[in-house]
Coordinates of C-alpha atoms in Angstrom, one line a residue:
M15 CA -119.8 65.3 70.0
P16 CA -120.9 62.5 72.2
E17 CA -118.2 61.9 74.9
G18 CA -117.0 58.8 76.6
H19 CA -119.8 58.3 79.0
S20 CA -122.4 58.2 76.2
V21 CA -120.6 55.5 74.2
H22 CA -120.2 53.3 77.4
R23 CA -124.0 53.7 77.9
I24 CA -124.6 52.6 74.3
A25 CA -122.4 49.6 74.8
R26 CA -124.3 48.6 77.9
Q27 CA -127.6 49.1 76.0
F28 CA -126.3 46.5 73.4
A29 CA -125.0 44.1 76.1
A30 CA -128.4 44.2 77.9
N31 CA -130.6 43.9 74.8
F32 CA -128.6 42.4 71.9
V33 CA -125.7 40.2 73.1
G34 CA -126.6 36.6 72.8
H35 CA -129.3 37.3 70.1
R36 CA -129.2 36.5 66.4
V37 CA -129.2 39.9 64.6
S38 CA -130.7 40.9 61.3
A39 CA -128.5 43.7 59.8
S40 CA -129.5 46.1 57.0
S41 CA -128.7 49.5 55.7
P42 CA -131.9 51.4 54.9
Q43 CA -129.8 54.4 53.7
G44 CA -127.8 52.1 51.5
R45 CA -124.3 53.4 52.3
F46 CA -123.4 50.4 54.5
A47 CA -125.1 47.7 52.4
E48 CA -122.0 45.6 52.0
G49 CA -121.0 45.7 55.6
A50 CA -124.6 44.9 56.7
S51 CA -124.6 41.8 54.5
V52 CA -121.5 40.6 56.4
L53 CA -123.2 41.0 59.8
D54 CA -126.6 39.8 58.8
G55 CA -127.7 36.6 60.5
R56 CA -124.8 36.6 63.0
T57 CA -125.1 36.4 66.7
L58 CA -123.9 39.4 68.7
T59 CA -121.4 38.1 71.3
G60 CA -120.0 41.3 72.9
A61 CA -120.2 45.0 73.2
R62 CA -117.2 47.2 74.2
A63 CA -116.6 50.9 74.4
V64 CA -113.2 52.4 74.3
G65 CA -113.3 56.2 74.7
K66 CA -115.5 57.6 71.9
Q67 CA -115.5 54.3 69.9
M68 CA -117.6 51.3 70.3
F69 CA -116.8 47.7 69.1
L70 CA -119.6 45.2 68.6
E71 CA -118.4 41.6 68.4
F72 CA -120.2 39.0 66.3
D73 CA -119.6 35.3 66.0
D74 CA -116.7 34.0 63.9
G75 CA -114.5 37.0 64.8
V76 CA -116.4 39.7 63.0
W77 CA -116.6 43.1 64.6
L78 CA -118.5 46.4 63.9
R79 CA -116.5 49.5 64.8
V80 CA -118.5 52.7 65.3
H81 CA -117.4 56.3 65.9
L82 CA -120.3 58.6 66.2
G83 CA -118.4 61.8 65.7
I84 CA -120.3 65.1 65.8
Y85 CA -123.5 64.0 64.2
G86 CA -123.9 60.3 65.0
A87 CA -126.5 58.7 67.2
W88 CA -128.1 55.4 68.1
D89 CA -131.8 55.1 68.5
F90 CA -133.3 52.2 70.2
A91 CA -136.9 50.7 70.0
G92 CA -138.8 47.6 71.2
E93 CA -138.3 45.9 74.5
I94 CA -135.4 47.9 75.7
T95 CA -134.0 47.4 79.2
T96 CA -130.7 48.7 80.6
D97 CA -127.9 47.9 82.9
A98 CA -129.0 48.5 86.6
T99 CA -125.9 50.6 87.2
I100 CA -127.2 53.3 84.8
R101 CA -129.7 55.7 86.4
S102 CA -131.6 57.1 83.5
A103 CA -135.0 58.1 82.2
G104 CA -136.0 59.3 85.7
G105 CA -134.6 56.2 87.3
R106 CA -136.7 53.9 85.2
M107 CA -135.1 51.5 82.9
G108 CA -136.7 51.4 79.5
Q109 CA -140.0 49.5 79.6
T110 CA -139.2 47.4 82.6
N111 CA -139.8 50.1 85.3
M112 CA -136.7 48.9 87.1
R113 CA -135.0 51.4 89.5
G114 CA -131.5 52.4 88.7
T115 CA -128.8 53.2 91.2
D116 CA -129.3 56.4 93.1
L117 CA -126.4 58.9 93.4
E118 CA -124.3 58.4 96.5
P119 CA -124.5 61.3 98.9
G120 CA -120.7 62.0 98.4
L121 CA -121.4 62.5 94.7
G122 CA -124.0 65.2 95.1
G123 CA -126.8 62.9 96.2
Q124 CA -130.5 63.9 96.1
A125 CA -133.6 63.2 98.1
E126 CA -134.8 59.5 97.9
G127 CA -136.7 58.7 94.8
T128 CA -136.3 59.8 91.2
I129 CA -136.9 63.4 90.1
D130 CA -140.1 62.5 88.4
E131 CA -141.3 60.8 91.6
L132 CA -140.3 63.7 93.8
A133 CA -142.1 66.1 91.4
A134 CA -145.3 64.0 91.4
A135 CA -145.3 63.9 95.1
G136 CA -144.8 67.7 95.4
E137 CA -141.5 67.2 97.3
L138 CA -139.2 69.3 95.0
P139 CA -138.3 72.8 95.8
E140 CA -140.1 75.4 93.7
R141 CA -137.1 76.3 91.4
A142 CA -136.6 72.7 90.7
R143 CA -140.3 72.2 89.7
E144 CA -140.0 75.2 87.5
A145 CA -136.9 73.8 85.8
L146 CA -138.6 70.6 85.1
A147 CA -141.7 72.3 83.8
G148 CA -139.5 74.4 81.5
A149 CA -137.9 71.3 80.1
G150 CA -141.1 70.3 78.3
A151 CA -141.6 66.9 76.7
G152 CA -138.0 66.0 77.4
A153 CA -138.7 65.9 81.1
G154 CA -142.2 64.6 81.2
L155 CA -143.7 62.4 84.0
A156 CA -145.0 59.0 83.4
R157 CA -148.4 59.0 81.9
D158 CA -151.3 56.7 82.9
G159 CA -149.0 54.8 85.3
A160 CA -146.6 53.7 82.4
A161 CA -142.9 53.8 82.8
A162 CA -141.4 57.1 81.5
D163 CA -138.9 56.8 78.6
E164 CA -138.3 60.5 78.7
P165 CA -135.0 61.9 80.1
D166 CA -134.9 64.0 83.3
D167 CA -133.2 66.9 81.5
A168 CA -134.3 69.3 78.7
D169 CA -131.4 68.4 76.5
G170 CA -132.1 64.7 76.4
E171 CA -128.7 63.7 77.7
D172 CA -130.0 60.8 79.9
S173 CA -132.3 59.1 77.4
V174 CA -132.1 55.3 77.1
R175 CA -134.0 55.5 73.8
S176 CA -131.6 57.7 71.9
I177 CA -127.9 58.3 72.6
G178 CA -125.7 60.7 70.6
A179 CA -126.1 63.9 68.8
P180 CA -127.8 66.1 67.7
R181 CA -130.1 66.0 70.6
R182 CA -133.1 67.9 69.4
A183 CA -133.4 65.9 66.2
R184 CA -132.9 62.6 68.1
L185 CA -135.8 63.6 70.5
R186 CA -138.0 64.2 67.5
M187 CA -137.0 60.9 66.0
S188 CA -137.5 58.9 69.1
E189 CA -140.9 60.5 69.6
Q190 CA -141.9 59.3 66.1
E191 CA -140.6 55.8 66.9
K192 CA -142.5 55.7 70.2
E193 CA -145.7 56.6 68.5
T194 CA -145.3 53.8 66.0
E195 CA -144.5 51.3 68.9
E196 CA -147.7 52.4 70.8
E197 CA -149.6 51.4 67.7
G198 CA -148.2 47.9 68.1
D199 CA -146.0 48.2 64.9
F200 CA -142.7 46.4 65.4
P201 CA -140.2 46.9 64.1
P202 CA -140.9 50.6 63.5
P203 CA -140.1 52.0 60.0
P204 CA -136.6 53.6 59.8
V205 CA -136.8 57.4 60.5
G206 CA -134.2 59.5 58.7
A207 CA -131.0 58.3 57.0
V208 CA -130.3 55.2 58.9
R209 CA -126.8 53.9 58.1
V210 CA -127.3 50.5 59.7
R211 CA -130.2 48.8 61.5
L212 CA -129.6 45.9 63.9
L213 CA -132.8 43.9 64.6
T214 CA -133.6 41.0 67.0
D215 CA -137.0 39.5 67.6
T216 CA -137.7 42.1 70.4
A217 CA -135.4 45.1 69.9
V218 CA -134.0 47.3 67.2
A219 CA -131.0 49.8 67.0
D220 CA -130.7 52.4 64.3
L221 CA -127.5 54.2 63.6
R222 CA -127.5 57.6 61.9
G223 CA -124.7 60.0 60.9
P224 CA -121.5 58.2 62.2
T225 CA -118.1 59.4 61.4
A226 CA -116.9 55.8 61.2
C227 CA -118.8 52.5 60.6
E228 CA -116.9 49.6 59.4
V229 CA -116.6 45.8 59.7
L230 CA -113.2 44.6 61.1
D231 CA -111.5 41.4 62.0
V232 CA -109.9 40.7 65.4
A233 CA -106.5 42.1 64.2
G234 CA -108.2 45.4 62.9
V235 CA -109.9 45.9 66.3
E236 CA -106.6 45.4 68.1
R237 CA -104.9 48.0 65.8
A238 CA -107.7 50.5 66.3
I239 CA -107.6 50.1 70.1
A240 CA -103.8 50.3 70.2
K241 CA -104.1 53.8 68.9
L242 CA -106.2 55.0 71.8
G243 CA -105.1 56.2 75.2
P244 CA -106.3 54.6 78.5
D245 CA -110.1 54.4 79.2
P246 CA -110.7 54.4 83.0
L247 CA -113.8 52.3 82.7
N248 CA -111.7 49.6 81.0
D249 CA -108.6 50.1 83.0
D250 CA -108.2 52.3 86.1
S251 CA -105.1 50.7 87.3
A252 CA -101.9 52.3 88.5
E253 CA -100.3 51.4 85.3
A254 CA -103.0 53.2 83.2
E255 CA -102.6 56.3 85.5
E256 CA -98.8 56.2 85.0
R257 CA -99.2 56.0 81.2
F258 CA -101.3 59.1 81.2
V259 CA -99.1 61.0 83.5
E260 CA -95.9 60.1 81.7
T261 CA -97.5 61.0 78.2
V262 CA -98.7 64.4 79.4
R263 CA -95.4 65.2 81.1
K264 CA -93.3 64.5 78.0
K265 CA -95.2 66.9 75.7
P266 CA -94.9 70.6 75.0
T267 CA -98.5 70.6 73.8
P268 CA -100.9 72.7 75.9
I269 CA -102.8 70.5 78.4
G270 CA -106.1 71.8 77.0
L271 CA -105.2 70.1 73.7
L272 CA -103.7 66.9 75.3
L273 CA -107.0 66.2 77.1
M274 CA -108.8 66.1 73.8
D275 CA -106.1 63.9 72.1
Q276 CA -107.6 60.4 72.1
S277 CA -104.2 58.8 71.9
V278 CA -103.4 60.4 75.2
V279 CA -106.5 59.6 77.1
S280 CA -109.8 58.2 75.8
G281 CA -113.2 59.7 76.0
I282 CA -112.7 63.3 77.0
G283 CA -114.5 65.8 74.8
N284 CA -115.1 69.5 74.9
V285 CA -117.4 69.6 77.9
Y286 CA -115.3 67.3 80.1
R287 CA -112.1 69.1 79.0
A288 CA -113.3 72.5 80.1
E289 CA -114.8 71.2 83.4
M290 CA -111.8 69.1 84.4
L291 CA -109.4 72.0 83.8
F292 CA -111.5 74.3 85.9
R293 CA -111.8 71.6 88.7
A294 CA -108.1 71.4 88.7
R295 CA -107.7 75.2 88.6
L296 CA -105.4 74.7 85.6
N297 CA -104.7 77.1 82.8
P298 CA -105.6 75.4 79.5
H299 CA -102.5 76.8 77.8
T300 CA -100.0 75.2 80.3
P301 CA -97.6 72.9 78.4
G302 CA -98.0 69.3 79.4
K303 CA -94.4 69.0 80.5
Q304 CA -95.0 71.9 82.9
V305 CA -98.0 70.4 84.5
P306 CA -96.9 69.2 88.0
V307 CA -97.0 65.5 88.5
D308 CA -99.6 65.7 91.3
T309 CA -101.8 67.8 89.1
A310 CA -101.5 65.3 86.2
R311 CA -102.5 62.5 88.6
A312 CA -105.4 64.5 89.9
L313 CA -106.6 65.0 86.4
W314 CA -106.6 61.2 85.7
R315 CA -108.4 60.5 88.9
D316 CA -111.0 63.1 88.3
W317 CA -111.6 61.5 84.9
V318 CA -112.0 58.1 86.6
Y319 CA -114.6 59.7 88.9
L320 CA -116.5 61.9 86.3
L321 CA -116.6 59.1 83.6
D322 CA -118.2 56.7 86.1
L323 CA -120.7 59.4 87.3
G324 CA -121.6 60.2 83.7
V325 CA -122.3 56.6 82.8
R326 CA -124.6 56.2 85.9
T327 CA -126.5 59.5 85.5
G328 CA -126.4 59.8 81.8
Q329 CA -125.4 63.4 82.2
M330 CA -122.1 65.3 82.3
L331 CA -122.6 66.5 85.9
T332 CA -119.5 68.2 87.0
M333 CA -120.5 70.1 90.1
D334 CA -120.1 68.4 93.4
G335 CA -121.6 68.9 96.8
L336 CA -125.0 70.0 95.6
D337 CA -128.0 70.2 98.0
D338 CA -131.3 68.6 97.0
E339 CA -132.6 71.7 95.1
A340 CA -129.4 72.3 93.3
Q341 CA -129.1 68.6 92.4
A342 CA -132.6 68.6 90.9
L343 CA -131.9 71.7 89.0
A344 CA -128.7 70.2 87.6
M345 CA -130.4 67.1 86.5
A346 CA -133.1 69.1 84.7
S347 CA -130.9 71.8 83.0
R348 CA -127.4 71.9 81.6
A349 CA -127.2 75.6 82.6
D350 CA -127.2 74.4 86.3
R351 CA -124.8 71.5 85.7
H352 CA -121.4 73.0 84.8
W353 CA -118.8 75.3 86.2
V354 CA -117.7 77.0 83.0
Y355 CA -119.0 75.1 79.9
K356 CA -121.2 77.4 77.8
R357 CA -121.0 80.1 80.4
E358 CA -119.1 82.6 78.4
G359 CA -119.6 86.2 79.6
L360 CA -121.3 85.0 82.8
P361 CA -119.6 85.5 86.2
C362 CA -117.5 82.6 87.5
R363 CA -119.5 80.7 90.1
L364 CA -116.5 81.0 92.5
C365 CA -114.7 84.4 91.8
G366 CA -117.2 86.4 89.8
T367 CA -114.8 87.0 86.9
N368 CA -116.5 86.6 83.5
I369 CA -116.0 83.2 81.9
V370 CA -113.8 83.5 78.7
L371 CA -114.6 81.8 75.4
E372 CA -111.9 81.3 72.8
E373 CA -111.1 79.2 69.8
F374 CA -108.5 76.5 70.8
G375 CA -107.4 73.8 68.6
G376 CA -110.4 74.2 66.4
R377 CA -112.9 73.9 69.3
K378 CA -114.5 76.3 71.7
L379 CA -112.7 76.6 75.0
Y380 CA -114.5 77.9 78.1
W381 CA -112.3 78.9 81.2
C382 CA -112.0 81.4 84.0
P383 CA -109.0 83.7 83.6
K384 CA -108.7 84.3 87.3
D385 CA -109.2 80.8 89.0
Q386 CA -107.2 79.2 86.1
A387 CA -104.6 81.8 85.8

């Protein structure tokens, strides 16, 4: 399921390319025809992400709420640019060839230049070059001097063209759309079961497979947001931190479940849950009310940090202090990006104990039984 950083990236895509434009709305699949008719012809005036949900505001107080769920994804085509705070597609922003913000050294910075540029210049260590080569089309270099739309990593996490899940299907879909664009055909024909298409004179966004897609009024949006816990990118105040800490400390529910509860805190999914608990050296089964106050505060502040980093890189990068080679490997491959996620049976990167996988609250949980004892 796309986690909070992905939804914030989608909202920024809409802010950069659709806000202020009159939008034609349709439902090629037919399942959102009535809602599309309400949106059709309106001007998009705002885009907001709260946790895993996105809210698009249209004139006259009409809103579109979208929750991608496990299978949902947005695909973009046309003249797509993106917020300069997002480092994606090898540091290139859509078709503009703008440079994004490089990672700060304290956040695991890399050598100057994007991974694509370093690889082309022969400045990457051998293991990093091999990782990029193994990533295939998903990590391709720019061809014929054109800006690269491909993501740095093999799993397509940092794409500006397609954000959501499932990744492999999305990469295939976006490849088909790019072929159509190169032929000069805009807008490209819908690919797959498109629930809603939002189209301007220069850009198009196609939504597939969402859990929720509905038109709301202002009161409906307020009710939906009121059910959600704090989102650090919307509010990282002391009050938001206190709300999180107090909520956690009141509950007997295991902290591994509380972090996934969107009414407790917004945006954390299975990957960030596992990684944050490891970073805190916290047993996932610890009841919330037994989590020390300082640890609860540290969890919140770690989420503030990781969410911001995820938006800027397009990837759930949860390992700090990486050298240039390790940073390039992490950007190219998920296997080199995390402490425990999807590493069941492999030795812990710190203590060597095998990482455990268990079913927990209906989801897969990865953790180290020694470091998180």
